[in-house]
Tab-separated table of C-alpha atoms and ligand atoms in Angstrom:
chain	number	residue	atom	x	y	z
A	195	MET	CA	131.967	102.010	123.325
A	196	HIS	CA	133.202	105.335	124.637
A	197	ASN	CA	131.215	107.339	122.135
A	198	ARG	CA	127.609	106.345	121.832
A	199	ASN	CA	126.671	105.902	118.227
A	200	ASN	CA	123.320	107.610	117.902
A	201	ILE	CA	121.103	106.899	114.940
A	202	THR	CA	118.496	109.213	116.516
A	203	ASP	CA	118.253	110.449	120.090
A	204	LYS	CA	116.716	107.120	121.101
A	205	ILE	CA	118.109	104.622	118.594
A	206	PHE	CA	121.732	103.490	118.825
A	207	TRP	CA	124.162	101.483	116.717
A	208	VAL	CA	125.707	98.840	118.979
A	209	GLY	CA	127.387	96.788	116.278
A	210	THR	CA	130.980	95.655	115.878
A	211	ASN	CA	133.712	95.827	113.259
A	212	ASP	CA	135.528	92.629	112.332
A	213	ARG	CA	138.932	93.243	110.759
A	214	ARG	CA	140.313	89.863	111.753
A	215	THR	CA	138.179	87.377	109.833
A	216	HIS	CA	139.602	86.595	106.381
A	217	LEU	CA	136.590	84.937	104.790
A	218	PHE	CA	132.885	85.732	105.167
A	219	GLU	CA	130.833	82.520	105.421
A	220	ASN	CA	134.322	80.962	105.343
A	221	TYR	CA	134.395	81.533	101.577
A	222	TRP	CA	134.152	85.186	100.462
A	223	PRO	CA	137.283	87.334	100.958
A	224	LEU	CA	137.129	90.262	103.373
A	225	PRO	CA	140.086	92.501	102.458
A	226	LYS	CA	138.340	95.484	104.039
A	227	GLY	CA	136.723	93.531	106.882
A	228	VAL	CA	133.025	93.484	107.690
A	229	ALA	CA	130.709	95.163	110.188
A	230	TYR	CA	127.958	93.352	112.050
A	231	ASN	CA	125.330	95.984	112.732
A	232	SER	CA	122.932	95.739	115.621
A	233	TYR	CA	120.698	98.442	117.034
A	234	VAL	CA	119.007	99.331	120.308
A	235	ILE	CA	115.812	101.351	120.604
A	236	VAL	CA	115.383	102.955	124.022
A	237	ASP	CA	111.753	103.883	124.645
A	238	GLU	CA	109.116	103.015	127.281
A	239	LYS	CA	110.058	99.505	126.242
A	240	THR	CA	113.504	98.685	124.904
A	241	ALA	CA	114.291	96.605	121.844
A	242	ILE	CA	117.482	95.156	120.391
A	243	VAL	CA	117.396	94.621	116.632
A	244	ASP	CA	119.562	91.696	115.449
A	245	THR	CA	122.825	90.679	117.125
A	246	VAL	CA	126.422	90.069	115.976
A	247	GLU	CA	128.742	87.200	115.104
A	248	LYS	CA	129.979	85.523	118.275
A	249	GLY	CA	133.667	86.321	117.622
A	250	THR	CA	133.028	89.995	118.445
A	251	MET	CA	130.490	89.338	121.194
A	252	ASP	CA	132.375	90.718	124.209
A	253	GLU	CA	132.569	94.171	122.688
A	254	TYR	CA	128.957	93.882	121.595
A	255	LEU	CA	127.676	93.055	125.070
A	256	ASP	CA	129.608	96.027	126.449
A	257	ASN	CA	127.962	98.275	123.835
A	258	ILE	CA	124.490	97.052	124.824
A	259	THR	CA	125.182	97.457	128.525
A	260	GLU	CA	126.313	101.026	128.016
A	261	VAL	CA	123.333	102.030	125.904
A	262	LEU	CA	120.733	100.349	128.102
A	263	ASP	CA	122.368	102.023	131.098
A	264	GLY	CA	120.919	99.710	133.712
A	265	ARG	CA	117.605	99.044	131.990
A	266	LYS	CA	116.622	95.572	130.881
A	267	ALA	CA	115.991	94.531	127.304
A	268	ASP	CA	112.294	93.960	126.653
A	269	TYR	CA	112.475	92.675	123.073
A	270	LEU	CA	115.033	91.109	120.777
A	271	ILE	CA	113.966	91.360	117.137
A	272	ILE	CA	115.442	88.609	114.967
A	273	ASN	CA	115.170	89.649	111.338
A	274	HIS	CA	117.540	86.934	110.141
A	275	MET	CA	118.929	83.762	111.703
A	276	GLU	CA	122.254	83.381	109.876
A	277	PRO	CA	124.845	83.052	112.653
A	278	ASP	CA	126.678	86.271	111.746
A	279	HIS	CA	123.615	87.936	113.290
A	280	SER	CA	122.185	85.302	115.597
A	281	GLY	CA	125.535	84.290	117.112
A	282	SER	CA	125.096	86.360	120.266
A	283	ILE	CA	121.468	85.476	121.004
A	284	ARG	CA	122.250	82.877	123.647
A	285	SER	CA	124.429	85.320	125.602
A	286	LEU	CA	121.745	87.991	125.399
A	287	VAL	CA	119.144	85.535	126.670
A	288	GLU	CA	121.404	84.652	129.606
A	289	ARG	CA	121.846	88.327	130.382
A	290	TYR	CA	118.180	89.318	129.887
A	291	PRO	CA	116.199	86.147	130.645
A	292	GLU	CA	112.799	87.876	130.532
A	293	MET	CA	113.415	89.399	127.098
A	294	LYS	CA	110.840	88.445	124.464
A	295	ILE	CA	112.407	87.024	121.325
A	296	VAL	CA	110.551	88.318	118.277
A	297	GLY	CA	110.535	86.360	115.038
A	298	ASN	CA	108.183	84.634	112.637
A	299	LYS	CA	107.096	81.036	112.359
A	300	LYS	CA	110.181	80.151	110.306
A	301	THR	CA	112.553	81.824	112.777
A	302	PHE	CA	111.852	79.693	115.804
A	303	PRO	CA	112.657	76.198	114.495
A	304	MET	CA	116.078	77.578	113.504
A	305	LEU	CA	116.461	79.258	116.902
A	306	GLU	CA	115.844	75.954	118.613
A	307	ARG	CA	118.079	73.895	116.305
A	308	PHE	CA	120.984	76.362	116.304
A	309	TYR	CA	120.872	77.427	119.952
A	310	GLY	CA	118.409	75.232	121.856
A	311	ILE	CA	116.222	78.253	122.663
A	312	LYS	CA	112.452	77.805	122.713
A	313	GLU	CA	111.281	79.907	125.664
A	314	ASN	CA	109.969	83.489	125.616
A	315	ILE	CA	109.346	83.503	121.912
A	316	PHE	CA	106.970	86.090	120.448
A	317	GLU	CA	105.717	85.281	116.972
A	318	VAL	CA	104.823	88.067	114.576
A	319	GLN	CA	103.213	87.915	111.178
A	320	GLU	CA	103.144	90.282	108.246
A	321	GLY	CA	101.402	93.505	109.293
A	322	ASN	CA	101.743	92.961	113.077
A	323	GLN	CA	103.003	95.847	115.175
A	324	ILE	CA	104.933	96.090	118.410
A	325	ASP	CA	104.420	99.355	120.283
A	326	LEU	CA	107.479	100.453	122.249
A	327	GLY	CA	105.944	103.803	123.239
A	328	GLU	CA	107.009	106.509	120.834
A	329	HIS	CA	108.367	103.944	118.389
A	330	LYS	CA	106.147	101.442	116.581
A	331	LEU	CA	107.658	98.436	114.836
A	332	ASN	CA	105.948	96.838	111.833
A	333	PHE	CA	107.098	93.554	110.336
A	334	TYR	CA	107.314	92.461	106.702
A	335	MET	CA	108.253	89.000	105.526
A	336	VAL	CA	110.900	88.928	102.773
A	337	PRO	CA	111.514	85.201	102.316
A	338	MET	CA	114.703	84.099	100.534
A	339	LEU	CA	116.349	87.492	100.919
A	340	HIS	CA	118.416	85.484	101.419
A	341	TRP	CA	117.157	82.831	103.871
A	342	PRO	CA	113.587	81.539	104.190
A	343	GLU	CA	112.905	83.084	107.600
A	344	THR	CA	114.100	86.561	106.648
A	345	MET	CA	111.941	89.522	107.613
A	346	VAL	CA	112.489	93.267	107.933
A	347	THR	CA	111.324	95.670	110.615
A	348	PHE	CA	110.005	99.126	109.832
A	349	GLU	CA	109.954	101.779	112.541
A	350	THR	CA	106.996	103.872	111.476
A	351	THR	CA	107.500	107.063	113.506
A	352	GLN	CA	110.967	107.843	112.171
A	353	GLY	CA	110.719	105.945	108.884
A	354	ILE	CA	113.633	103.636	109.649
A	355	LEU	CA	113.894	100.292	107.890
A	356	PHE	CA	115.876	97.639	109.734
A	357	SER	CA	116.552	95.666	106.598
A	358	GLY	CA	118.656	92.674	107.637
A	359	ASP	CA	121.185	91.739	104.959
A	360	ALA	CA	119.345	93.713	102.267
A	361	PHE	CA	121.261	96.872	101.326
A	362	GLY	CA	124.272	95.577	103.270
A	363	ALA	CA	127.934	95.783	102.331
A	364	PHE	CA	131.294	94.253	103.102
A	365	GLY	CA	133.821	96.598	104.680
A	366	THR	CA	134.113	97.877	108.213
A	367	LEU	CA	132.678	101.186	109.373
A	368	ASP	CA	135.864	103.199	109.748
A	369	GLY	CA	135.198	106.165	111.977
A	370	GLY	CA	131.621	106.727	110.838
A	371	ILE	CA	128.413	104.747	110.617
A	372	PHE	CA	126.322	106.773	108.129
A	373	ASP	CA	126.722	106.737	104.354
A	374	ASP	CA	127.511	110.477	104.361
A	375	GLU	CA	130.255	110.011	106.948
A	376	LEU	CA	132.038	107.259	105.016
A	377	ASP	CA	134.093	107.109	101.806
A	378	LEU	CA	131.576	105.411	99.527
A	379	ASP	CA	134.072	105.360	96.631
A	380	TYR	CA	136.375	103.257	98.802
A	381	LEU	CA	133.454	100.970	99.690
A	382	ASP	CA	131.910	100.799	96.226
A	383	GLU	CA	133.167	97.334	95.293
A	384	GLU	CA	132.385	96.043	98.789
A	385	ILE	CA	128.768	97.146	98.366
A	386	SER	CA	128.295	95.471	94.982
A	387	ARG	CA	130.328	92.420	96.001
A	388	TYR	CA	128.078	91.940	99.028
A	389	TYR	CA	125.021	91.962	96.781
A	390	SER	CA	126.464	89.774	94.033
A	391	ASN	CA	128.109	87.239	96.341
A	392	ILE	CA	125.530	86.913	99.105
A	393	VAL	CA	122.169	88.053	97.748
A	394	GLY	CA	122.822	87.686	94.010
A	395	LYS	CA	121.257	84.252	93.618
A	396	TYR	CA	117.952	85.644	94.865
A	397	GLY	CA	117.012	88.193	92.226
A	398	ARG	CA	113.306	87.389	92.192
A	399	PRO	CA	112.864	87.423	96.008
A	400	THR	CA	114.731	90.746	96.016
A	401	GLN	CA	112.352	92.124	93.420
A	402	ASN	CA	109.385	90.853	95.466
A	403	ALA	CA	110.742	92.554	98.576
A	404	LEU	CA	111.346	95.839	96.746
A	405	LYS	CA	107.755	95.804	95.512
A	406	LYS	CA	106.426	94.996	98.986
A	407	LEU	CA	108.447	97.768	100.653
A	408	GLY	CA	107.937	100.239	97.801
A	409	GLY	CA	105.000	101.962	99.500
A	410	LEU	CA	106.851	102.747	102.729
A	411	GLU	CA	108.246	106.177	103.353
A	412	ILE	CA	111.788	105.059	104.116
A	413	LYS	CA	113.990	107.827	105.492
A	414	MET	CA	116.820	105.634	106.713
A	415	ILE	CA	117.982	102.073	106.105
A	416	CYS	CA	119.750	100.266	108.922
A	417	ALA	CA	121.138	97.077	107.384
A	418	THR	CA	123.029	94.396	109.276
A	419	HIS	CA	126.280	95.123	107.420
A	420	GLY	CA	127.852	98.254	106.011
A	421	PRO	CA	126.810	101.909	106.082
A	422	ILE	CA	123.547	103.176	107.511
A	423	TRP	CA	121.834	104.757	104.535
A	424	ARG	CA	120.309	108.171	105.171
A	425	SER	CA	121.645	110.413	102.393
A	426	HIS	CA	121.661	107.819	99.594
A	427	VAL	CA	118.512	105.819	100.345
A	428	ALA	CA	117.123	106.150	96.813
A	429	ASP	CA	120.532	105.312	95.285
A	430	ILE	CA	121.003	102.040	97.144
A	431	ILE	CA	117.404	100.994	96.434
A	432	ALA	CA	117.947	101.780	92.727
A	433	LYS	CA	121.126	99.691	92.737
A	434	TYR	CA	119.309	96.730	94.253
A	435	ASP	CA	116.540	97.137	91.718
A	436	LYS	CA	119.043	97.080	88.837
A	437	TRP	CA	121.138	94.223	90.173
A	438	SER	CA	118.166	92.017	91.044
A	439	GLN	CA	116.826	92.406	87.508
A	440	TYR	CA	120.242	91.257	86.206
A	441	LYS	CA	120.617	94.513	84.304
A	442	THR	CA	124.184	94.945	83.118
A	443	ASP	CA	126.290	97.446	81.193
A	444	GLU	CA	128.139	97.155	77.888
A	445	GLY	CA	131.376	95.377	78.641
A	446	CYS	CA	132.984	91.964	78.736
A	447	VAL	CA	134.583	89.834	81.438
A	448	ILE	CA	137.211	87.404	80.170
A	449	VAL	CA	138.281	84.637	82.536
A	450	TYR	CA	141.000	82.193	81.555
A	451	SER	CA	142.716	79.177	83.084
A	452	SER	CA	146.207	78.668	81.751
A	453	MET	CA	149.126	76.517	82.911
A	454	TYR	CA	151.875	77.711	80.576
A	455	GLY	CA	150.454	80.878	79.044
A	456	ASN	CA	148.920	79.600	75.791
A	457	THR	CA	145.286	80.008	76.836
A	458	GLU	CA	146.267	83.344	78.351
A	459	LYS	CA	147.640	84.454	74.942
A	460	MET	CA	144.244	83.691	73.418
A	461	ALA	CA	142.507	85.696	76.186
A	462	ASP	CA	144.778	88.679	75.533
A	463	ASN	CA	144.162	88.422	71.801
A	464	ILE	CA	140.384	88.330	72.298
A	465	ALA	CA	140.580	91.317	74.659
A	466	ARG	CA	142.592	93.308	72.114
A	467	GLN	CA	140.092	92.553	69.387
A	468	LEU	CA	137.181	93.509	71.630
A	469	VAL	CA	138.743	96.876	72.394
A	470	LYS	CA	139.543	97.452	68.707
A	471	LYS	CA	135.884	96.804	67.973
A	472	GLY	CA	134.783	99.457	70.458
A	473	ILE	CA	134.182	97.554	73.723
A	474	LYS	CA	135.969	99.649	76.319
A	475	LYS	CA	135.044	97.896	79.512
A	476	VAL	CA	137.037	94.694	79.265
A	477	ARG	CA	138.115	92.912	82.440
A	478	ILE	CA	140.522	89.958	82.312
A	479	HIS	CA	140.846	87.546	85.238
A	480	ASP	CA	143.113	84.552	85.758
A	481	SER	CA	140.903	81.974	87.482
A	482	SER	CA	143.910	80.655	89.400
A	483	LYS	CA	144.643	84.041	90.910
A	484	THR	CA	141.379	85.903	91.322
A	485	HIS	CA	138.800	84.609	93.786
A	486	PRO	CA	135.368	83.875	92.229
A	487	SER	CA	133.974	86.616	94.497
A	488	TYR	CA	135.527	89.338	92.331
A	489	ILE	CA	134.848	87.586	89.028
A	490	ILE	CA	131.175	87.075	89.896
A	491	ASN	CA	130.975	90.713	90.909
A	492	ASP	CA	132.272	91.778	87.481
A	493	ILE	CA	129.853	89.380	85.783
A	494	PHE	CA	127.013	91.168	87.593
A	495	LYS	CA	128.266	94.404	86.004
A	496	TYR	CA	128.874	93.438	82.369
A	497	ARG	CA	126.761	91.616	79.793
A	498	GLY	CA	129.557	89.800	77.984
A	499	VAL	CA	131.335	86.806	79.506
A	500	ILE	CA	134.128	84.882	77.768
A	501	LEU	CA	135.571	81.814	79.480
A	502	GLY	CA	138.661	79.954	78.324
A	503	SER	CA	140.367	76.905	79.738
A	504	CYS	CA	143.207	74.597	78.965
A	505	ALA	CA	142.471	70.895	79.273
A	506	TYR	CA	143.478	69.361	82.571
A	507	ASN	CA	143.230	65.621	83.249
A	508	GLY	CA	140.747	65.358	80.379
A	509	ASP	CA	138.509	68.066	81.803
A	510	VAL	CA	138.368	71.772	82.492
A	511	PHE	CA	141.020	73.355	84.739
A	512	PRO	CA	140.095	72.996	88.462
A	513	THR	CA	139.806	76.714	89.233
A	514	MET	CA	137.572	77.203	86.182
A	515	GLU	CA	135.442	74.275	87.375
A	516	THR	CA	135.006	76.068	90.699
A	517	LEU	CA	133.932	79.244	88.947
A	518	ILE	CA	131.442	77.648	86.554
A	519	ASN	CA	129.972	75.554	89.372
A	520	GLU	CA	129.382	78.739	91.329
A	521	LEU	CA	127.822	80.457	88.305
A	522	GLU	CA	125.515	77.471	87.791
A	523	HIS	CA	124.490	77.444	91.461
A	524	MET	CA	123.798	81.152	91.441
A	525	ALA	CA	121.789	80.839	88.213
A	526	ILE	CA	122.833	84.299	87.060
A	527	LYS	CA	120.705	85.389	84.119
A	528	ASP	CA	120.934	87.383	80.896
A	529	HIS	CA	124.473	87.256	79.622
A	530	VAL	CA	126.139	86.689	76.280
A	531	LEU	CA	128.704	83.891	76.502
A	532	GLY	CA	131.779	82.975	74.485
A	533	VAL	CA	134.057	80.024	75.203
A	534	PHE	CA	137.507	78.963	74.054
A	535	GLY	CA	140.305	76.660	75.122
A	536	SER	CA	143.474	74.794	74.423
A	537	LYS	CA	144.636	71.215	74.581
A	538	SER	CA	147.844	69.285	74.026
A	539	TRP	CA	146.162	66.027	73.009
A	540	GLY	CA	142.661	64.745	73.940
A	541	GLY	CA	141.148	67.964	75.289
A	542	GLY	CA	138.330	68.332	77.802
A	543	GLY	CA	138.478	72.003	78.806
A	544	LEU	CA	136.423	73.410	75.956
A	545	LYS	CA	134.114	70.395	76.083
A	546	ARG	CA	133.201	71.183	79.708
A	547	LEU	CA	132.762	74.869	78.900
A	548	ASN	CA	130.379	73.956	76.085
A	549	LYS	CA	128.415	71.819	78.545
A	550	PHE	CA	128.313	74.804	80.912
A	551	ALA	CA	127.011	76.933	78.028
A	552	GLU	CA	124.132	74.487	77.501
A	553	GLU	CA	123.263	74.379	81.191
A	554	ILE	CA	123.399	78.102	81.968
A	555	LYS	CA	121.232	78.878	78.907
A	556	TRP	CA	122.869	82.221	78.110
A	557	GLU	CA	122.982	83.431	74.536
A	558	THR	CA	126.207	82.147	72.973
A	559	ILE	CA	128.728	83.276	70.359
A	560	GLU	CA	129.292	80.783	67.568
A	561	ALA	CA	133.086	80.822	67.250
A	562	THR	CA	134.751	78.548	69.839
A	563	PRO	CA	138.515	78.449	69.194
A	564	GLU	CA	140.537	75.594	70.671
A	565	ALA	CA	144.305	75.675	70.140
A	566	LEU	CA	146.450	72.558	69.919
A	567	CYS	CA	149.436	73.100	72.247
A	568	ALA	CA	150.037	76.744	71.320
A	569	PRO	CA	147.709	79.008	69.317
A	570	ASN	CA	148.638	79.496	65.658
A	571	SER	CA	147.383	82.084	63.187
A	572	GLU	CA	144.222	80.084	62.433
A	573	ASP	CA	143.440	79.927	66.133
A	574	PHE	CA	143.947	83.676	66.437
A	575	ASP	CA	141.619	84.175	63.440
A	576	LEU	CA	138.973	82.247	65.364
A	577	CYS	CA	139.711	84.330	68.486
A	578	GLU	CA	139.032	87.382	66.369
A	579	ALA	CA	135.783	85.839	65.153
A	580	LEU	CA	134.770	85.216	68.765
A	581	ALA	CA	135.605	88.820	69.688
A	582	GLU	CA	133.788	90.104	66.614
A	583	GLY	CA	130.687	88.051	67.496
A	584	MET	CA	130.723	89.325	71.088
A	585	ALA	CA	131.407	92.962	70.201
A	586	SER	CA	128.733	93.167	67.530
A	587	ARG	CA	126.143	91.529	69.795
A	588	LEU	CA	126.979	93.916	72.664
A	589	LYS	CA	126.816	96.910	70.315
A	590	GLU	CA	123.417	95.701	69.122
A	591	LEU	CA	122.138	95.291	72.700
A	592	TYR	CA	123.362	98.714	73.869
A	593	LYS	CA	122.799	100.864	70.793
B	29	FEO	FE1	124.687	88.748	107.192
B	29	FEO	FE2	122.769	86.338	105.831
B	29	FEO	O1	123.798	87.075	107.138
């Protein structure tokens, strides 16, 4: 690190950018990479806040060495144990064997089981403070945001929240580290995709955390991924508040699975009818082409969801099965759902989508067209009825 990345005169970003890894958690695409943010506070005592994924560890250890400039590390604060942040702990412990490892009672069993570390642990509870000198660190438990041991650290003198994954984003930090140094338009989808993909299942714990932290005078948010928020603190908190309440905008996401284009024709017809009926924000995805990451992200934006599948081996198409499984696991709330399909003989696609509709418990649209082989004019009439049902319900909800 030839240029020290100062957050303040005594707090430094020592994180790393990962442009090599294709999939976050080995599942979510990283077209714009990801940053693992870690921080060092240099005071009478020194503290490292979170670490980085082990694949970028060499650079990380160099960054720490440069910032500490011959001093030892007194504390390592572990806000979150997922290995993209805990992956370098063992190397830090080898380098600074006297360092106290700060976590809560749920942190340390994971620390032992992941890394075999059980010495020099320093347990904190909600409301405890560590005094580094000028800087005071307070700890707040935010369980299931998004793991059970998750906590955040608030530096009271400067008003800096070390927030763990909360308020994080995909995307590397290209040339800057602060929100006002970076192209937030370029990162916009990476910010919402990080929330919807990684945190999205945990709407209620996110709401609980926002309420708990609501009284703090937060001047800066240092998350473990993405930009450091200092000019848009209120904006990112407002986004999290909206997303975690499952608040969506008027619009409709259509996802289809189609082998030979017949189900796709129905999707296009439904989209056309939706637009004719005044729904402008219509997004169509082919489940075989678009990763669920992006589809889920759109579903977090728009109230309407229409899913269509051909039959495949007497069931729904495999890529649609993957998507609806993910939606069920994430238990996303408050959508209006329409389903449709096609079959060449016995069917199965629409049947599975109807079962999904029962399980997810979203409001549903009555018309459920299912074409035999290729859609005919009666099928397209039913597609129009489905679009009409969706459009009028969305207009009612957003009038
Ligand atoms: Fe970025 Fe949950 O780890």
